[in-house]
């Protein structure tokens, strides 16, 4: 068997959590391969709205295995809270949650480092979620990181103190005096709590499962334009959010990658700093924010909103090898007279149709306009219920990307999903 991949093709918050939950019945295993509690994946079903940060979004479907892969960074305080909340609404985590021993721990001092670095950057700050993601991944490559499997070793505390004292040297250099001793206490308590969950060597587990013909969906976090190599650097996260991250974040070979589902919001949003060529700072942007309830699932920050960017989308499709597109939040576009799509950027007086070396350069979007639709589509159940203008918008996306739109999401609930025929 091959492992299917589902990831966001924009700047995150495309609706990955909802779609993973919808597709989970087709799979035996759902596995997160990168990121950590900077992610906020929202699921809605039976009038329950639930946000996951570290736990894969297949957790509310009975008897499905959910793996936190080796590429993920875990804050045990946040994970414990997530477990408690998911248990309350009936998830069987003791049975269905599997944690890779090689997943890395976010230490309390990583959160402080995130803050220290952002304060130091001042106006140039990334707009990080301040969950310690960047500093944790930095320590991974600096070979100072603690893996969650280390918590069962006798020298865990020694290792912890060694890395912590390294962080303290950095704090001194930055004149940063904040501490979080209370959080540290909670952190150790949460680790004790998590010890009773299932730990696995996930690379072997995943490959054995594929051999045994189990079906697996890898769930991405963030979006391709936040990828540490290919995103709008330096305004990115610190992991590979693209398909390549599946290979390192779960230990599967590129030959084993099957379908790649690219999740695309029908317009664009971004939370935090960094370039966003199609951003609308006017009443249309505000209308998208209000209608789409565009506020961060992790931090509550208002999301910046703008039109769909075909140039950036095609770049993401190229990087990921996307085989199927899934469009979300089409219902939010209902009511607009026209819908704009950027098909090029004007840069230094020239029009280009590719993402340039530095997205931070001055890029003025070149738009094409399509007729909008006026009807409410949130109750539509099948392709033939959809307005012709929306079907034309989907066709337009397929023509411009060369990739088929397989599903359309018309509302946040798991039932509000249409298979496009
Ligand atoms: P993720 O990080 O990609 O999982 O996305 P988030 O959960 O951060 O943000 C997506 C938001 O849009 C959440 O509040 C979802 O409940 C909501 N959502 C997902 N799909 C749709 C849709 O088709 N229509 C509407 N109106 N909301 C949606
Ligand atoms: P999901 O999985 C949207 C953004 C932050 C910031 C930058 C770096 O819900 O789509 P970090 O905390 O990684 O240091 O932040 O990346 N960011 C996200 N934006 N959705 C996310 O995840 C994000 N995770 C990080 O806002 O600009
Ligand atoms: Mg999100």
PDB file of N, CA, C and O in Angstrom, residues 208-280:
ATOM      1  N   UNK A 208       5.377  -1.347   8.553  1.00  0.00           N
ATOM      2  CA  UNK A 208       4.740  -2.655   8.741  1.00  0.00           C
ATOM      3  C   UNK A 208       3.268  -2.587   8.356  1.00  0.00           C
ATOM      4  O   UNK A 208       2.726  -3.510   7.730  1.00  0.00           O
ATOM      5  N   UNK A 209       2.630  -1.482   8.736  1.00  0.00           N
ATOM      6  CA  UNK A 209       1.197  -1.324   8.422  1.00  0.00           C
ATOM      7  C   UNK A 209       0.988  -1.288   6.908  1.00  0.00           C
ATOM      8  O   UNK A 209       0.058  -1.908   6.380  1.00  0.00           O
ATOM      9  N   UNK A 210       1.864  -0.573   6.205  1.00  0.00           N
ATOM     10  CA  UNK A 210       1.732  -0.512   4.737  1.00  0.00           C
ATOM     11  C   UNK A 210       1.897  -1.905   4.132  1.00  0.00           C
ATOM     12  O   UNK A 210       1.158  -2.294   3.221  1.00  0.00           O
ATOM     13  N   UNK A 211       2.881  -2.641   4.675  1.00  0.00           N
ATOM     14  CA  UNK A 211       3.100  -4.011   4.180  1.00  0.00           C
ATOM     15  C   UNK A 211       1.877  -4.881   4.411  1.00  0.00           C
ATOM     16  O   UNK A 211       1.537  -5.743   3.602  1.00  0.00           O
ATOM     17  N   UNK A 212       1.210  -4.635   5.547  1.00  0.00           N
ATOM     18  CA  UNK A 212       0.011  -5.422   5.888  1.00  0.00           C
ATOM     19  C   UNK A 212      -1.243  -4.882   5.195  1.00  0.00           C
ATOM     20  O   UNK A 212      -2.363  -5.223   5.565  1.00  0.00           O
ATOM     21  N   UNK A 213      -1.041  -4.012   4.208  1.00  0.00           N
ATOM     22  CA  UNK A 213      -2.135  -3.448   3.387  1.00  0.00           C
ATOM     23  C   UNK A 213      -3.100  -2.556   4.172  1.00  0.00           C
ATOM     24  O   UNK A 213      -4.294  -2.442   3.843  1.00  0.00           O
ATOM     25  N   UNK A 214      -2.590  -1.930   5.228  1.00  0.00           N
ATOM     26  CA  UNK A 214      -3.414  -0.948   5.949  1.00  0.00           C
ATOM     27  C   UNK A 214      -3.379   0.367   5.168  1.00  0.00           C
ATOM     28  O   UNK A 214      -2.361   0.693   4.526  1.00  0.00           O
ATOM     29  N   UNK A 215      -4.464   1.107   5.249  1.00  0.00           N
ATOM     30  CA  UNK A 215      -4.511   2.399   4.552  1.00  0.00           C
ATOM     31  C   UNK A 215      -4.155   3.517   5.531  1.00  0.00           C
ATOM     32  O   UNK A 215      -4.617   3.530   6.679  1.00  0.00           O
ATOM     33  N   UNK A 216      -3.291   4.425   5.066  1.00  0.00           N
ATOM     34  CA  UNK A 216      -2.803   5.492   5.955  1.00  0.00           C
ATOM     35  C   UNK A 216      -2.972   6.848   5.275  1.00  0.00           C
ATOM     36  O   UNK A 216      -2.675   7.004   4.091  1.00  0.00           O
ATOM     37  N   UNK A 217      -3.427   7.823   6.057  1.00  0.00           N
ATOM     38  CA  UNK A 217      -3.488   9.212   5.589  1.00  0.00           C
ATOM     39  C   UNK A 217      -2.556  10.046   6.465  1.00  0.00           C
ATOM     40  O   UNK A 217      -2.684  10.039   7.698  1.00  0.00           O
ATOM     41  N   UNK A 218      -1.597  10.724   5.826  1.00  0.00           N
ATOM     42  CA  UNK A 218      -0.700  11.621   6.561  1.00  0.00           C
ATOM     43  C   UNK A 218      -1.318  13.014   6.576  1.00  0.00           C
ATOM     44  O   UNK A 218      -1.695  13.540   5.529  1.00  0.00           O
ATOM     45  N   UNK A 219      -1.448  13.581   7.760  1.00  0.00           N
ATOM     46  CA  UNK A 219      -2.118  14.879   7.929  1.00  0.00           C
ATOM     47  C   UNK A 219      -1.096  15.991   8.131  1.00  0.00           C
ATOM     48  O   UNK A 219      -0.348  15.993   9.114  1.00  0.00           O
ATOM     49  N   UNK A 220      -1.064  16.925   7.203  1.00  0.00           N
ATOM     50  CA  UNK A 220      -0.134  18.045   7.331  1.00  0.00           C
ATOM     51  C   UNK A 220      -0.660  19.101   8.271  1.00  0.00           C
ATOM     52  O   UNK A 220      -1.857  19.201   8.524  1.00  0.00           O
ATOM     53  N   UNK A 221       0.260  19.899   8.774  1.00  0.00           N
ATOM     54  CA  UNK A 221      -0.103  21.087   9.550  1.00  0.00           C
ATOM     55  C   UNK A 221       0.501  22.294   8.837  1.00  0.00           C
ATOM     56  O   UNK A 221       1.358  22.161   7.967  1.00  0.00           O
ATOM     57  N   UNK A 222       0.021  23.465   9.204  1.00  0.00           N
ATOM     58  CA  UNK A 222       0.388  24.713   8.517  1.00  0.00           C
ATOM     59  C   UNK A 222       0.053  24.603   7.019  1.00  0.00           C
ATOM     60  O   UNK A 222      -0.840  23.877   6.653  1.00  0.00           O
ATOM     61  N   UNK A 223       0.823  25.314   6.173  1.00  0.00           N
ATOM     62  CA  UNK A 223       0.558  25.267   4.737  1.00  0.00           C
ATOM     63  C   UNK A 223       1.867  25.376   3.990  1.00  0.00           C
ATOM     64  O   UNK A 223       2.904  25.746   4.568  1.00  0.00           O
ATOM     65  N   UNK A 224       1.815  25.077   2.682  1.00  0.00           N
ATOM     66  CA  UNK A 224       3.055  25.025   1.893  1.00  0.00           C
ATOM     67  C   UNK A 224       3.794  26.363   1.869  1.00  0.00           C
ATOM     68  O   UNK A 224       5.018  26.404   1.774  1.00  0.00           O
ATOM     69  N   UNK A 225       3.048  27.470   1.968  1.00  0.00           N
ATOM     70  CA  UNK A 225       3.700  28.780   1.891  1.00  0.00           C
ATOM     71  C   UNK A 225       4.316  29.178   3.238  1.00  0.00           C
ATOM     72  O   UNK A 225       4.896  30.254   3.376  1.00  0.00           O
ATOM     73  N   UNK A 226       4.195  28.257   4.212  1.00  0.00           N
ATOM     74  CA  UNK A 226       4.883  28.443   5.502  1.00  0.00           C
ATOM     75  C   UNK A 226       6.028  27.437   5.649  1.00  0.00           C
ATOM     76  O   UNK A 226       6.637  27.330   6.705  1.00  0.00           O
ATOM     77  N   UNK A 227       6.330  26.684   4.587  1.00  0.00           N
ATOM     78  CA  UNK A 227       7.405  25.690   4.614  1.00  0.00           C
ATOM     79  C   UNK A 227       8.753  26.393   4.859  1.00  0.00           C
ATOM     80  O   UNK A 227       9.017  27.456   4.287  1.00  0.00           O
ATOM     81  N   UNK A 228       9.579  25.785   5.689  1.00  0.00           N
ATOM     82  CA  UNK A 228      10.836  26.448   6.071  1.00  0.00           C
ATOM     83  C   UNK A 228      11.788  26.624   4.886  1.00  0.00           C
ATOM     84  O   UNK A 228      12.585  27.569   4.856  1.00  0.00           O
ATOM     85  N   UNK A 229      11.689  25.760   3.876  1.00  0.00           N
ATOM     86  CA  UNK A 229      12.552  25.921   2.696  1.00  0.00           C
ATOM     87  C   UNK A 229      11.893  26.744   1.597  1.00  0.00           C
ATOM     88  O   UNK A 229      12.553  27.536   0.931  1.00  0.00           O
ATOM     89  N   UNK A 230      10.602  26.503   1.367  1.00  0.00           N
ATOM     90  CA  UNK A 230       9.952  27.077   0.176  1.00  0.00           C
ATOM     91  C   UNK A 230       8.919  28.159   0.474  1.00  0.00           C
ATOM     92  O   UNK A 230       8.391  28.771  -0.449  1.00  0.00           O
ATOM     93  N   UNK A 231       8.614  28.382   1.746  1.00  0.00           N
ATOM     94  CA  UNK A 231       7.620  29.396   2.105  1.00  0.00           C
ATOM     95  C   UNK A 231       8.194  30.795   1.963  1.00  0.00           C
ATOM     96  O   UNK A 231       9.307  30.995   1.452  1.00  0.00           O
ATOM     97  N   UNK A 232       7.404  31.769   2.418  1.00  0.00           N
ATOM     98  CA  UNK A 232       7.790  33.173   2.270  1.00  0.00           C
ATOM     99  C   UNK A 232       8.786  33.538   3.371  1.00  0.00           C
ATOM    100  O   UNK A 232       8.496  34.304   4.271  1.00  0.00           O
ATOM    101  N   UNK A 233       9.961  32.950   3.270  1.00  0.00           N
ATOM    102  CA  UNK A 233      11.028  33.071   4.263  1.00  0.00           C
ATOM    103  C   UNK A 233      11.419  34.534   4.473  1.00  0.00           C
ATOM    104  O   UNK A 233      11.505  35.280   3.496  1.00  0.00           O
ATOM    105  N   UNK A 234      11.676  35.002   5.681  1.00  0.00           N
ATOM    106  CA  UNK A 234      11.733  34.254   6.936  1.00  0.00           C
ATOM    107  C   UNK A 234      10.384  34.115   7.648  1.00  0.00           C
ATOM    108  O   UNK A 234      10.337  33.607   8.765  1.00  0.00           O
ATOM    109  N   UNK A 235       9.288  34.557   6.995  1.00  0.00           N
ATOM    110  CA  UNK A 235       7.980  34.510   7.652  1.00  0.00           C
ATOM    111  C   UNK A 235       7.351  33.139   7.432  1.00  0.00           C
ATOM    112  O   UNK A 235       6.372  32.999   6.683  1.00  0.00           O
ATOM    113  N   UNK A 236       7.922  32.163   8.057  1.00  0.00           N
ATOM    114  CA  UNK A 236       7.536  30.765   7.862  1.00  0.00           C
ATOM    115  C   UNK A 236       7.541  30.057   9.212  1.00  0.00           C
ATOM    116  O   UNK A 236       7.941  30.643  10.220  1.00  0.00           O
ATOM    117  N   UNK A 237       7.127  28.808   9.212  1.00  0.00           N
ATOM    118  CA  UNK A 237       7.310  28.003  10.414  1.00  0.00           C
ATOM    119  C   UNK A 237       8.653  27.282  10.275  1.00  0.00           C
ATOM    120  O   UNK A 237       9.415  27.554   9.344  1.00  0.00           O
ATOM    121  N   UNK A 238       8.956  26.353  11.176  1.00  0.00           N
ATOM    122  CA  UNK A 238      10.308  25.781  11.177  1.00  0.00           C
ATOM    123  C   UNK A 238      10.364  24.324  10.746  1.00  0.00           C
ATOM    124  O   UNK A 238      11.305  23.612  11.086  1.00  0.00           O
ATOM    125  N   UNK A 239       9.330  23.884  10.015  1.00  0.00           N
ATOM    126  CA  UNK A 239       9.359  22.498   9.531  1.00  0.00           C
ATOM    127  C   UNK A 239       9.029  22.459   8.048  1.00  0.00           C
ATOM    128  O   UNK A 239       8.588  23.455   7.484  1.00  0.00           O
ATOM    129  N   UNK A 240       9.245  21.305   7.440  1.00  0.00           N
ATOM    130  CA  UNK A 240       8.841  21.115   6.040  1.00  0.00           C
ATOM    131  C   UNK A 240       7.378  20.693   6.023  1.00  0.00           C
ATOM    132  O   UNK A 240       7.033  19.567   6.403  1.00  0.00           O
ATOM    133  N   UNK A 241       6.558  21.620   5.576  1.00  0.00           N
ATOM    134  CA  UNK A 241       5.111  21.391   5.590  1.00  0.00           C
ATOM    135  C   UNK A 241       4.649  20.717   4.297  1.00  0.00           C
ATOM    136  O   UNK A 241       3.470  20.415   4.141  1.00  0.00           O
ATOM    137  N   UNK A 242       5.579  20.536   3.357  1.00  0.00           N
ATOM    138  CA  UNK A 242       5.249  19.964   2.046  1.00  0.00           C
ATOM    139  C   UNK A 242       5.361  18.434   2.067  1.00  0.00           C
ATOM    140  O   UNK A 242       5.806  17.853   3.062  1.00  0.00           O
ATOM    141  N   UNK A 243       5.007  17.796   0.969  1.00  0.00           N
ATOM    142  CA  UNK A 243       4.953  16.325   0.921  1.00  0.00           C
ATOM    143  C   UNK A 243       6.270  15.692   1.374  1.00  0.00           C
ATOM    144  O   UNK A 243       6.274  14.628   2.001  1.00  0.00           O
ATOM    145  N   UNK A 244       7.391  16.345   1.050  1.00  0.00           N
ATOM    146  CA  UNK A 244       8.688  15.788   1.445  1.00  0.00           C
ATOM    147  C   UNK A 244       8.762  15.569   2.958  1.00  0.00           C
ATOM    148  O   UNK A 244       9.448  14.655   3.434  1.00  0.00           O
ATOM    149  N   UNK A 245       8.046  16.388   3.717  1.00  0.00           N
ATOM    150  CA  UNK A 245       8.037  16.250   5.176  1.00  0.00           C
ATOM    151  C   UNK A 245       7.461  14.919   5.633  1.00  0.00           C
ATOM    152  O   UNK A 245       7.761  14.446   6.733  1.00  0.00           O
ATOM    153  N   UNK A 246       6.617  14.310   4.800  1.00  0.00           N
ATOM    154  CA  UNK A 246       6.024  13.014   5.157  1.00  0.00           C
ATOM    155  C   UNK A 246       7.126  11.946   5.246  1.00  0.00           C
ATOM    156  O   UNK A 246       7.114  11.068   6.116  1.00  0.00           O
ATOM    157  N   UNK A 247       8.096  12.040   4.321  1.00  0.00           N
ATOM    158  CA  UNK A 247       9.161  11.028   4.282  1.00  0.00           C
ATOM    159  C   UNK A 247      10.018  11.108   5.541  1.00  0.00           C
ATOM    160  O   UNK A 247      10.314  10.092   6.169  1.00  0.00           O
ATOM    161  N   UNK A 248      10.400  12.319   5.930  1.00  0.00           N
ATOM    162  CA  UNK A 248      11.248  12.458   7.127  1.00  0.00           C
ATOM    163  C   UNK A 248      10.423  12.413   8.415  1.00  0.00           C
ATOM    164  O   UNK A 248      10.914  11.969   9.441  1.00  0.00           O
ATOM    165  N   UNK A 249       9.185  12.862   8.339  1.00  0.00           N
ATOM    166  CA  UNK A 249       8.373  12.971   9.546  1.00  0.00           C
ATOM    167  C   UNK A 249       7.658  11.693   9.938  1.00  0.00           C
ATOM    168  O   UNK A 249       7.075  11.599  11.017  1.00  0.00           O
ATOM    169  N   UNK A 250       7.694  10.694   9.035  1.00  0.00           N
ATOM    170  CA  UNK A 250       7.096   9.394   9.379  1.00  0.00           C
ATOM    171  C   UNK A 250       8.032   8.234   9.038  1.00  0.00           C
ATOM    172  O   UNK A 250       7.770   7.096   9.417  1.00  0.00           O
ATOM    173  N   UNK A 251       9.084   8.542   8.279  1.00  0.00           N
ATOM    174  CA  UNK A 251      10.024   7.479   7.941  1.00  0.00           C
ATOM    175  C   UNK A 251       9.541   6.590   6.805  1.00  0.00           C
ATOM    176  O   UNK A 251       9.759   5.378   6.816  1.00  0.00           O
ATOM    177  N   UNK A 252       8.868   7.195   5.811  1.00  0.00           N
ATOM    178  CA  UNK A 252       8.464   6.401   4.642  1.00  0.00           C
ATOM    179  C   UNK A 252       9.234   6.883   3.412  1.00  0.00           C
ATOM    180  O   UNK A 252       9.590   8.052   3.305  1.00  0.00           O
ATOM    181  N   UNK A 253       9.473   5.973   2.493  1.00  0.00           N
ATOM    182  CA  UNK A 253      10.242   6.348   1.307  1.00  0.00           C
ATOM    183  C   UNK A 253       9.352   7.097   0.315  1.00  0.00           C
ATOM    184  O   UNK A 253       8.130   6.897   0.310  1.00  0.00           O
ATOM    185  N   UNK A 254       9.940   7.946  -0.527  1.00  0.00           N
ATOM    186  CA  UNK A 254       9.129   8.682  -1.518  1.00  0.00           C
ATOM    187  C   UNK A 254       8.320   7.756  -2.423  1.00  0.00           C
ATOM    188  O   UNK A 254       7.239   8.109  -2.875  1.00  0.00           O
ATOM    189  N   UNK A 255       8.844   6.513  -2.668  1.00  0.00           N
ATOM    190  CA  UNK A 255       8.100   5.560  -3.507  1.00  0.00           C
ATOM    191  C   UNK A 255       6.755   5.188  -2.906  1.00  0.00           C
ATOM    192  O   UNK A 255       5.876   4.691  -3.589  1.00  0.00           O
ATOM    193  N   UNK A 256       6.634   5.383  -1.593  1.00  0.00           N
ATOM    194  CA  UNK A 256       5.419   4.924  -0.900  1.00  0.00           C
ATOM    195  C   UNK A 256       4.333   5.985  -0.845  1.00  0.00           C
ATOM    196  O   UNK A 256       3.282   5.752  -0.259  1.00  0.00           O
ATOM    197  N   UNK A 257       4.610   7.174  -1.394  1.00  0.00           N
ATOM    198  CA  UNK A 257       3.591   8.223  -1.351  1.00  0.00           C
ATOM    199  C   UNK A 257       2.556   7.986  -2.457  1.00  0.00           C
ATOM    200  O   UNK A 257       2.913   7.781  -3.621  1.00  0.00           O
ATOM    201  N   UNK A 258       1.276   7.998  -2.074  1.00  0.00           N
ATOM    202  CA  UNK A 258       0.197   7.764  -3.040  1.00  0.00           C
ATOM    203  C   UNK A 258      -0.473   9.068  -3.440  1.00  0.00           C
ATOM    204  O   UNK A 258       0.173   9.992  -3.931  1.00  0.00           O
ATOM    205  N   UNK A 259      -1.772   9.166  -3.164  1.00  0.00           N
ATOM    206  CA  UNK A 259      -2.502  10.408  -3.487  1.00  0.00           C
ATOM    207  C   UNK A 259      -1.993  11.559  -2.620  1.00  0.00           C
ATOM    208  O   UNK A 259      -1.668  11.356  -1.441  1.00  0.00           O
ATOM    209  N   UNK A 260      -1.944  12.738  -3.204  1.00  0.00           N
ATOM    210  CA  UNK A 260      -1.628  13.937  -2.410  1.00  0.00           C
ATOM    211  C   UNK A 260      -2.823  14.892  -2.540  1.00  0.00           C
ATOM    212  O   UNK A 260      -3.056  15.477  -3.605  1.00  0.00           O
ATOM    213  N   UNK A 261      -3.584  14.996  -1.468  1.00  0.00           N
ATOM    214  CA  UNK A 261      -4.740  15.897  -1.446  1.00  0.00           C
ATOM    215  C   UNK A 261      -4.296  17.286  -1.010  1.00  0.00           C
ATOM    216  O   UNK A 261      -3.781  17.458   0.093  1.00  0.00           O
ATOM    217  N   UNK A 262      -4.488  18.250  -1.875  1.00  0.00           N
ATOM    218  CA  UNK A 262      -4.142  19.630  -1.536  1.00  0.00           C
ATOM    219  C   UNK A 262      -5.391  20.387  -1.121  1.00  0.00           C
ATOM    220  O   UNK A 262      -6.353  20.478  -1.880  1.00  0.00           O
ATOM    221  N   UNK A 263      -5.390  20.892   0.090  1.00  0.00           N
ATOM    222  CA  UNK A 263      -6.552  21.639   0.581  1.00  0.00           C
ATOM    223  C   UNK A 263      -6.370  23.125   0.251  1.00  0.00           C
ATOM    224  O   UNK A 263      -5.329  23.712   0.568  1.00  0.00           O
ATOM    225  N   UNK A 264      -7.386  23.680  -0.381  1.00  0.00           N
ATOM    226  CA  UNK A 264      -7.330  25.068  -0.841  1.00  0.00           C
ATOM    227  C   UNK A 264      -8.572  25.804  -0.357  1.00  0.00           C
ATOM    228  O   UNK A 264      -9.698  25.399  -0.668  1.00  0.00           O
ATOM    229  N   UNK A 265      -8.365  26.862   0.414  1.00  0.00           N
ATOM    230  CA  UNK A 265      -9.503  27.719   0.766  1.00  0.00           C
ATOM    231  C   UNK A 265      -9.912  28.453  -0.518  1.00  0.00           C
ATOM    232  O   UNK A 265      -9.040  28.804  -1.322  1.00  0.00           O
ATOM    233  N   UNK A 266     -11.189  28.707  -0.696  1.00  0.00           N
ATOM    234  CA  UNK A 266     -11.680  29.327  -1.942  1.00  0.00           C
ATOM    235  C   UNK A 266     -11.150  30.754  -2.122  1.00  0.00           C
ATOM    236  O   UNK A 266     -11.299  31.346  -3.183  1.00  0.00           O
ATOM    237  N   UNK A 267     -10.575  31.295  -1.050  1.00  0.00           N
ATOM    238  CA  UNK A 267      -9.897  32.601  -1.095  1.00  0.00           C
ATOM    239  C   UNK A 267      -8.616  32.397  -0.283  1.00  0.00           C
ATOM    240  O   UNK A 267      -8.229  31.237  -0.084  1.00  0.00           O
ATOM    241  N   UNK A 268      -7.946  33.422   0.147  1.00  0.00           N
ATOM    242  CA  UNK A 268      -6.702  33.229   0.906  1.00  0.00           C
ATOM    243  C   UNK A 268      -6.781  33.884   2.273  1.00  0.00           C
ATOM    244  O   UNK A 268      -7.402  34.934   2.428  1.00  0.00           O
ATOM    245  N   UNK A 269      -6.115  33.266   3.250  1.00  0.00           N
ATOM    246  CA  UNK A 269      -5.934  33.943   4.539  1.00  0.00           C
ATOM    247  C   UNK A 269      -4.508  33.722   5.012  1.00  0.00           C
ATOM    248  O   UNK A 269      -3.820  32.796   4.571  1.00  0.00           O
ATOM    249  N   UNK A 270      -4.091  34.580   5.903  1.00  0.00           N
ATOM    250  CA  UNK A 270      -2.773  34.432   6.514  1.00  0.00           C
ATOM    251  C   UNK A 270      -2.859  35.026   7.911  1.00  0.00           C
ATOM    252  O   UNK A 270      -3.461  36.082   8.107  1.00  0.00           O
ATOM    253  N   UNK A 271      -2.235  34.360   8.880  1.00  0.00           N
ATOM    254  CA  UNK A 271      -2.186  34.917  10.229  1.00  0.00           C
ATOM    255  C   UNK A 271      -0.718  35.074  10.595  1.00  0.00           C
ATOM    256  O   UNK A 271       0.093  34.212  10.298  1.00  0.00           O
ATOM    257  N   UNK A 272      -0.371  36.226  11.167  1.00  0.00           N
ATOM    258  CA  UNK A 272       1.044  36.507  11.443  1.00  0.00           C
ATOM    259  C   UNK A 272       1.612  37.405  10.357  1.00  0.00           C
ATOM    260  O   UNK A 272       0.898  37.798   9.420  1.00  0.00           O
ATOM    261  N   UNK A 273       2.909  37.701  10.458  1.00  0.00           N
ATOM    262  CA  UNK A 273       3.509  38.650   9.512  1.00  0.00           C
ATOM    263  C   UNK A 273       3.896  37.963   8.206  1.00  0.00           C
ATOM    264  O   UNK A 273       3.838  36.749   8.087  1.00  0.00           O
ATOM    265  N   UNK A 274       4.334  38.776   7.243  1.00  0.00           N
ATOM    266  CA  UNK A 274       4.870  38.233   5.995  1.00  0.00           C
ATOM    267  C   UNK A 274       4.067  38.614   4.781  1.00  0.00           C
ATOM    268  O   UNK A 274       2.932  39.084   4.884  1.00  0.00           O
ATOM    269  N   UNK A 275       4.658  38.400   3.589  1.00  0.00           N
ATOM    270  CA  UNK A 275       4.022  38.830   2.355  1.00  0.00           C
ATOM    271  C   UNK A 275       2.723  38.090   2.061  1.00  0.00           C
ATOM    272  O   UNK A 275       2.572  36.916   2.407  1.00  0.00           O
ATOM    273  N   UNK A 276       1.821  38.800   1.412  1.00  0.00           N
ATOM    274  CA  UNK A 276       0.509  38.268   1.065  1.00  0.00           C
ATOM    275  C   UNK A 276       0.000  39.131  -0.096  1.00  0.00           C
ATOM    276  O   UNK A 276      -0.739  40.094   0.092  1.00  0.00           O
ATOM    277  N   UNK A 277       0.446  38.818  -1.323  1.00  0.00           N
ATOM    278  CA  UNK A 277       0.180  39.698  -2.464  1.00  0.00           C
ATOM    279  C   UNK A 277      -1.290  40.052  -2.674  1.00  0.00           C
ATOM    280  O   UNK A 277      -1.605  41.166  -3.058  1.00  0.00           O
ATOM    281  N   UNK A 278      -2.212  39.093  -2.432  1.00  0.00           N
ATOM    282  CA  UNK A 278      -3.619  39.381  -2.740  1.00  0.00           C
ATOM    283  C   UNK A 278      -4.398  39.879  -1.516  1.00  0.00           C
ATOM    284  O   UNK A 278      -5.635  39.902  -1.526  1.00  0.00           O
ATOM    285  N   UNK A 279      -3.688  40.268  -0.475  1.00  0.00           N
ATOM    286  CA  UNK A 279      -4.368  40.729   0.745  1.00  0.00           C
ATOM    287  C   UNK A 279      -5.277  41.923   0.444  1.00  0.00           C
ATOM    288  O   UNK A 279      -4.919  42.829  -0.315  1.00  0.00           O
ATOM    289  N   UNK A 280      -6.462  41.911   1.069  1.00  0.00           N
ATOM    290  CA  UNK A 280      -7.421  43.017   0.904  1.00  0.00           C
ATOM    291  C   UNK A 280      -7.557  43.730   2.239  1.00  0.00           C
ATOM    292  O   UNK A 280      -8.042  43.148   3.220  1.00  0.00           O
TER     293      UNK A 280
END
